[in-house]
Coordinates of C-alpha atoms in Angstrom, one line a residue:
M27 CA 61.1 -20.1 26.7
I28 CA 60.5 -19.4 23.1
K29 CA 60.8 -15.7 22.0
K30 CA 58.6 -14.2 19.3
N31 CA 60.8 -12.3 16.9
G32 CA 58.3 -11.9 14.1
L33 CA 55.6 -9.3 13.5
N34 CA 52.3 -9.6 15.2
I35 CA 50.1 -9.8 12.1
N36 CA 46.9 -10.1 14.0
K37 CA 47.5 -7.0 16.0
Q38 CA 48.4 -5.0 12.9
F39 CA 45.2 -6.2 11.2
M40 CA 43.1 -5.1 14.1
I41 CA 44.7 -1.7 14.3
G42 CA 44.2 -1.3 10.5
N43 CA 40.5 -2.2 10.8
G44 CA 40.1 0.2 13.7
L45 CA 41.6 3.1 11.7
L46 CA 39.5 2.3 8.7
A47 CA 36.3 2.2 10.8
F48 CA 37.3 5.6 12.4
G49 CA 37.9 7.1 8.9
V50 CA 34.4 5.9 7.7
F51 CA 32.9 7.4 10.9
V52 CA 34.6 10.8 10.2
I53 CA 33.4 10.8 6.6
V54 CA 29.8 10.0 7.6
A55 CA 29.9 12.8 10.2
I56 CA 31.2 15.3 7.6
F57 CA 28.3 14.4 5.2
F58 CA 25.7 14.8 8.0
Y59 CA 27.1 18.1 9.0
L60 CA 27.1 19.4 5.4
S61 CA 23.6 18.1 4.7
F62 CA 22.1 19.8 7.8
R63 CA 24.0 23.0 7.0
Y64 CA 22.6 23.3 3.5
Q65 CA 19.1 22.2 4.7
Q66 CA 19.0 25.2 7.0
K67 CA 19.9 27.6 4.1
A68 CA 17.2 26.0 2.0
E69 CA 14.4 26.4 4.6
H70 CA 13.4 29.8 3.2
A71 CA 10.4 29.0 1.1
I72 CA 10.2 30.6 -2.3
S73 CA 6.8 32.0 -3.1
Y74 CA 5.7 33.1 -6.6
A75 CA 3.2 35.8 -7.4
G76 CA 0.1 35.0 -9.4
K77 CA -2.3 32.1 -9.6
Y78 CA -3.9 29.9 -12.1
T79 CA -7.7 29.7 -12.5
I80 CA -8.6 26.6 -14.5
E81 CA -12.0 26.4 -16.0
I82 CA -13.1 23.0 -17.3
S83 CA -16.0 23.2 -19.7
N84 CA -19.0 20.9 -19.7
D85 CA -17.6 19.3 -22.9
F86 CA -15.9 16.8 -20.5
A87 CA -19.2 15.7 -18.9
G88 CA -19.2 12.1 -18.0
D89 CA -15.5 11.6 -18.7
S90 CA -13.0 10.5 -16.1
I91 CA -10.1 12.9 -16.3
A92 CA -7.2 13.9 -14.1
I93 CA -5.7 17.4 -14.0
Y94 CA -2.1 17.9 -13.0
I95 CA 0.1 21.0 -12.7
N96 CA 3.7 19.8 -13.0
D97 CA 3.6 16.6 -10.8
S98 CA 0.8 17.7 -8.4
L99 CA -2.6 16.1 -8.9
L100 CA -5.4 18.7 -8.7
L101 CA -8.4 16.8 -9.8
D102 CA -9.2 13.1 -10.5
R103 CA -12.8 12.4 -11.0
I104 CA -15.7 11.8 -13.4
M105 CA -16.7 15.3 -14.7
P106 CA -20.2 16.7 -13.9
D107 CA -22.5 18.3 -16.4
E108 CA -21.6 21.8 -15.4
T109 CA -18.5 23.9 -15.8
L110 CA -15.9 23.3 -13.1
Q111 CA -13.4 25.9 -11.8
L112 CA -10.2 25.3 -9.9
S113 CA -7.9 28.0 -8.5
V114 CA -4.3 27.3 -7.7
K115 CA -1.5 29.6 -6.5
R116 CA 1.8 29.4 -8.5
F117 CA 4.3 27.1 -6.8
A118 CA 7.0 26.8 -9.4
E119 CA 8.9 29.0 -11.8
N120 CA 7.7 27.2 -14.9
S121 CA 4.5 25.2 -14.9
A122 CA 2.9 22.7 -17.2
L123 CA -0.8 21.7 -17.2
L124 CA -1.4 18.0 -17.9
V125 CA -4.9 16.7 -18.8
V126 CA -5.1 12.9 -18.6
D127 CA -8.0 10.9 -19.9
N128 CA -8.2 8.0 -17.4
R129 CA -10.1 5.7 -19.8
T130 CA -7.4 5.8 -22.5
D131 CA -4.4 7.1 -20.5
G132 CA -4.0 9.8 -23.2
T133 CA -2.1 12.8 -21.9
T134 CA -2.3 16.3 -23.3
P135 CA 0.4 18.7 -22.0
F136 CA 0.2 22.5 -22.1
N137 CA 2.8 25.1 -21.0
L138 CA 1.4 27.7 -18.7
S139 CA 2.4 31.4 -18.3
D140 CA 4.9 32.1 -15.7
K141 CA 2.9 35.0 -14.3
G142 CA -0.3 33.2 -13.6
S143 CA -3.3 33.2 -15.9
R144 CA -6.9 32.2 -16.5
V145 CA -7.1 28.9 -18.4
K146 CA -10.2 27.5 -20.1
L147 CA -10.1 23.8 -21.2
T148 CA -12.6 22.7 -23.9
R149 CA -12.9 19.6 -26.1
K150 CA -14.1 19.4 -29.7
N151 CA -14.0 16.2 -31.7
G152 CA -11.9 14.4 -29.1
I153 CA -9.2 17.1 -29.2
I154 CA -8.5 19.1 -26.0
Y155 CA -8.0 22.8 -26.5
L156 CA -6.6 25.4 -24.1
L157 CA -7.4 29.1 -24.1
E158 CA -5.1 31.0 -21.8
T159 CA -5.6 34.7 -20.9
E160 CA -3.4 36.9 -18.7
K161 CA -5.1 38.2 -15.6

């Protein structure tokens, strides 16, 4: 009979792979635990006082425009011949109003008050103006 005096390389390789797989499993479990723990803390919804009332004048009649607050689409349509009014509760600490002309993809950004306000959009000679008044 022949005796094996050397190391069993295959057995060591399998044990090393097993330990590595176990380590990866433990790290993934820790990340899942931490993500669910912080998700429970973040469930409390933050609400902001105030609202924005956006009045779009009939200067935009017949134009295809899109109105955004931050990254939320509020309106995307061809404008009618009358004044249009939108009312939106504040949902972020700082807000920006974006008016996009769908025909030319021209974007006009405006910063909004962080207390809520009444906003009137008008256009004269192709330039969009914003008149913002506090409520």
